[in-house]
Amino acid sequence: MLEAVGLDFDHDIELVLAFLNTCDAEKGTEVLDDHAQWQRWCTERGLVVVPEVEAAREIRDTMRSSVACGTRPTGLANTTWPVQVQLRNGIPSLVGVDALGSVLVAATRLVHTEHWERIKICPAEDCLWAFYDRSRNRSRTWCSMRVCGNREKARSWRERHTPA
């Protein structure tokens, strides 16, 4: 049935993660600083550009806060964005009319299929990268155990073994 309406959860996950990662703490970059960068991001993904880069930043920050804290942030509680319902092979399907609508439709599908809880933010303050936890028991903490996890474990070890 999912194939009949063209649902692809991997695509939804990739789109939502790419949107959440439009800010990069490690590189110090912010795609949503200006409209040209936002337009380039949308074009690279084949999405219709939304003129309101400020709305994109506010929605992104609210979604990141929700993922990082595991709580429902206040502020955008009643925000709506236009989407369409299309019939594909006789089955109704939500479709975004622009880039933000596409991201929000993908995120909505992830919420309703219980994939949303697997999206996490790396706790390393110099990283803060959004990632999808594919571990069996949903226990992954770091975006990369080899990089952020290893750095944190080394830092913790040094703190425990440094004479006071």
Coordinates of C-alpha atoms in Angstrom, one line a residue:
M1 CA 0.0 0.0 0.0
L2 CA 2.9 2.4 0.8
E3 CA 4.2 2.0 -2.7
A4 CA 0.8 2.8 -4.2
V5 CA 1.0 6.4 -2.8
G6 CA 4.8 6.8 -3.2
L7 CA 5.6 6.9 0.5
D8 CA 9.3 6.6 1.2
F9 CA 10.3 6.9 4.8
D10 CA 14.0 7.0 4.1
H11 CA 13.3 10.1 1.9
D12 CA 11.2 11.7 4.6
I13 CA 14.0 11.0 7.2
E14 CA 16.6 12.4 4.9
L15 CA 14.6 15.6 4.1
V16 CA 13.7 16.3 7.7
L17 CA 17.3 15.7 8.9
A18 CA 18.7 17.9 6.1
F19 CA 16.2 20.6 7.2
L20 CA 17.1 20.3 10.9
N21 CA 20.8 20.4 9.9
T22 CA 20.6 23.7 8.0
C23 CA 22.5 25.1 11.0
D24 CA 25.9 23.5 11.7
A25 CA 27.5 24.2 15.1
E26 CA 30.8 22.6 14.1
K27 CA 31.3 24.6 10.9
G28 CA 29.5 27.7 12.3
T29 CA 27.3 27.9 9.3
E30 CA 23.6 28.9 9.0
V31 CA 21.8 28.1 5.7
L32 CA 18.8 30.1 6.8
D33 CA 20.7 33.4 7.3
D34 CA 19.6 34.7 3.9
H35 CA 17.1 33.9 1.1
A36 CA 19.8 33.0 -1.4
Q37 CA 21.2 30.2 0.8
W38 CA 17.7 29.0 1.5
Q39 CA 16.8 29.1 -2.2
R40 CA 19.9 27.0 -3.0
W41 CA 19.0 24.5 -0.3
C42 CA 15.5 24.1 -1.8
T43 CA 16.7 23.9 -5.4
E44 CA 19.2 21.1 -4.5
R45 CA 16.3 19.1 -3.2
G46 CA 13.9 19.9 -6.0
L47 CA 11.6 21.9 -3.7
V48 CA 9.5 25.0 -4.5
V49 CA 11.1 27.9 -2.6
V50 CA 9.2 29.7 0.1
P51 CA 10.0 33.4 0.2
E52 CA 9.8 33.5 4.1
V53 CA 13.3 32.4 5.2
E54 CA 12.4 33.7 8.7
A55 CA 9.4 31.3 8.8
A56 CA 11.8 28.4 7.8
R57 CA 14.2 29.4 10.6
E58 CA 11.5 29.6 13.2
I59 CA 9.9 26.3 12.2
R60 CA 13.4 24.6 12.1
D61 CA 14.3 25.9 15.5
T62 CA 11.0 24.8 17.0
M63 CA 11.4 21.3 15.5
R64 CA 15.0 21.1 16.7
S65 CA 13.9 22.1 20.2
S66 CA 11.2 19.5 20.2
V67 CA 13.7 16.8 19.2
A68 CA 16.4 17.9 21.6
C69 CA 14.2 18.3 24.6
G70 CA 11.7 15.6 23.9
T71 CA 9.0 18.2 24.9
R72 CA 6.6 20.2 22.9
P73 CA 7.9 23.8 22.7
T74 CA 5.7 26.8 23.0
G75 CA 5.6 29.6 20.5
L76 CA 4.5 27.8 17.3
A77 CA 1.9 25.7 18.8
N78 CA -0.8 26.9 16.4
T79 CA 1.3 27.5 13.2
T80 CA -0.3 26.1 10.1
W81 CA 1.2 25.7 6.6
P82 CA -0.6 24.9 3.4
V83 CA -0.5 21.4 2.1
Q84 CA -2.6 19.6 -0.4
V85 CA -4.3 16.2 -0.4
Q86 CA -3.9 14.3 -3.7
L87 CA -5.4 11.1 -4.8
R88 CA -2.7 8.7 -6.0
N89 CA -4.0 5.4 -7.3
G90 CA -7.2 6.2 -5.5
I91 CA -5.5 6.6 -2.1
P92 CA -5.4 10.1 -0.5
S93 CA -1.9 11.5 0.3
L94 CA -0.6 14.7 1.8
V95 CA 1.7 16.8 -0.4
G96 CA 3.6 20.0 0.4
V97 CA 2.9 22.9 -1.9
D98 CA 6.3 24.4 -1.2
A99 CA 9.6 23.6 0.6
L100 CA 8.3 24.1 4.1
G101 CA 5.1 22.2 3.3
S102 CA 7.1 19.3 2.0
V103 CA 9.3 19.2 5.1
L104 CA 6.3 19.5 7.4
V105 CA 4.4 16.7 5.5
A106 CA 7.5 14.5 5.7
A107 CA 7.8 15.2 9.5
T108 CA 4.1 14.5 9.9
R109 CA 4.4 11.1 8.3
L110 CA 7.4 10.4 10.6
V111 CA 5.3 11.4 13.6
H112 CA 2.3 9.2 12.6
T113 CA 4.5 6.2 11.9
E114 CA 6.5 6.5 15.1
H115 CA 9.7 7.3 13.3
W116 CA 9.9 10.8 14.8
E117 CA 11.0 9.5 18.2
R118 CA 14.1 8.2 16.5
I119 CA 15.3 11.6 15.4
K120 CA 17.7 13.0 17.9
I121 CA 20.2 15.8 18.4
C122 CA 23.8 15.0 19.2
P123 CA 24.5 16.3 22.7
A124 CA 28.0 17.4 21.9
E125 CA 27.9 21.2 22.2
D126 CA 30.4 21.6 19.3
C127 CA 28.2 19.3 17.1
L128 CA 24.4 19.4 17.8
W129 CA 23.8 17.4 14.6
A130 CA 20.4 15.9 14.0
F131 CA 20.6 12.2 13.2
Y132 CA 18.2 9.2 13.0
D133 CA 18.7 6.5 15.6
R134 CA 18.6 3.2 13.8
S135 CA 19.7 1.1 16.9
R136 CA 17.3 -1.7 17.8
N137 CA 16.5 -0.4 21.3
R138 CA 16.6 3.3 20.3
S139 CA 19.5 4.0 22.7
R140 CA 21.9 5.8 20.5
T141 CA 23.1 9.1 22.0
W142 CA 25.8 10.4 19.6
C143 CA 25.6 11.2 15.9
S144 CA 28.8 9.2 15.6
M145 CA 30.4 7.1 18.3
R146 CA 33.7 7.3 16.5
V147 CA 33.8 11.1 16.6
C148 CA 31.5 12.8 19.2
G149 CA 31.0 9.8 21.4
N150 CA 34.8 9.1 21.5
R151 CA 35.6 12.8 22.2
E152 CA 33.1 12.8 25.1
K153 CA 34.4 9.6 26.6
A154 CA 38.0 10.8 26.3
R155 CA 37.0 14.1 28.0
S156 CA 35.1 12.3 30.8
W157 CA 38.1 10.0 31.3
R158 CA 40.5 12.9 31.6
E159 CA 38.2 14.7 34.1
R160 CA 38.1 11.5 36.3
H161 CA 41.8 10.9 36.1
T162 CA 43.2 14.4 36.4
P163 CA 44.5 15.2 39.9
A164 CA 42.6 18.0 41.6

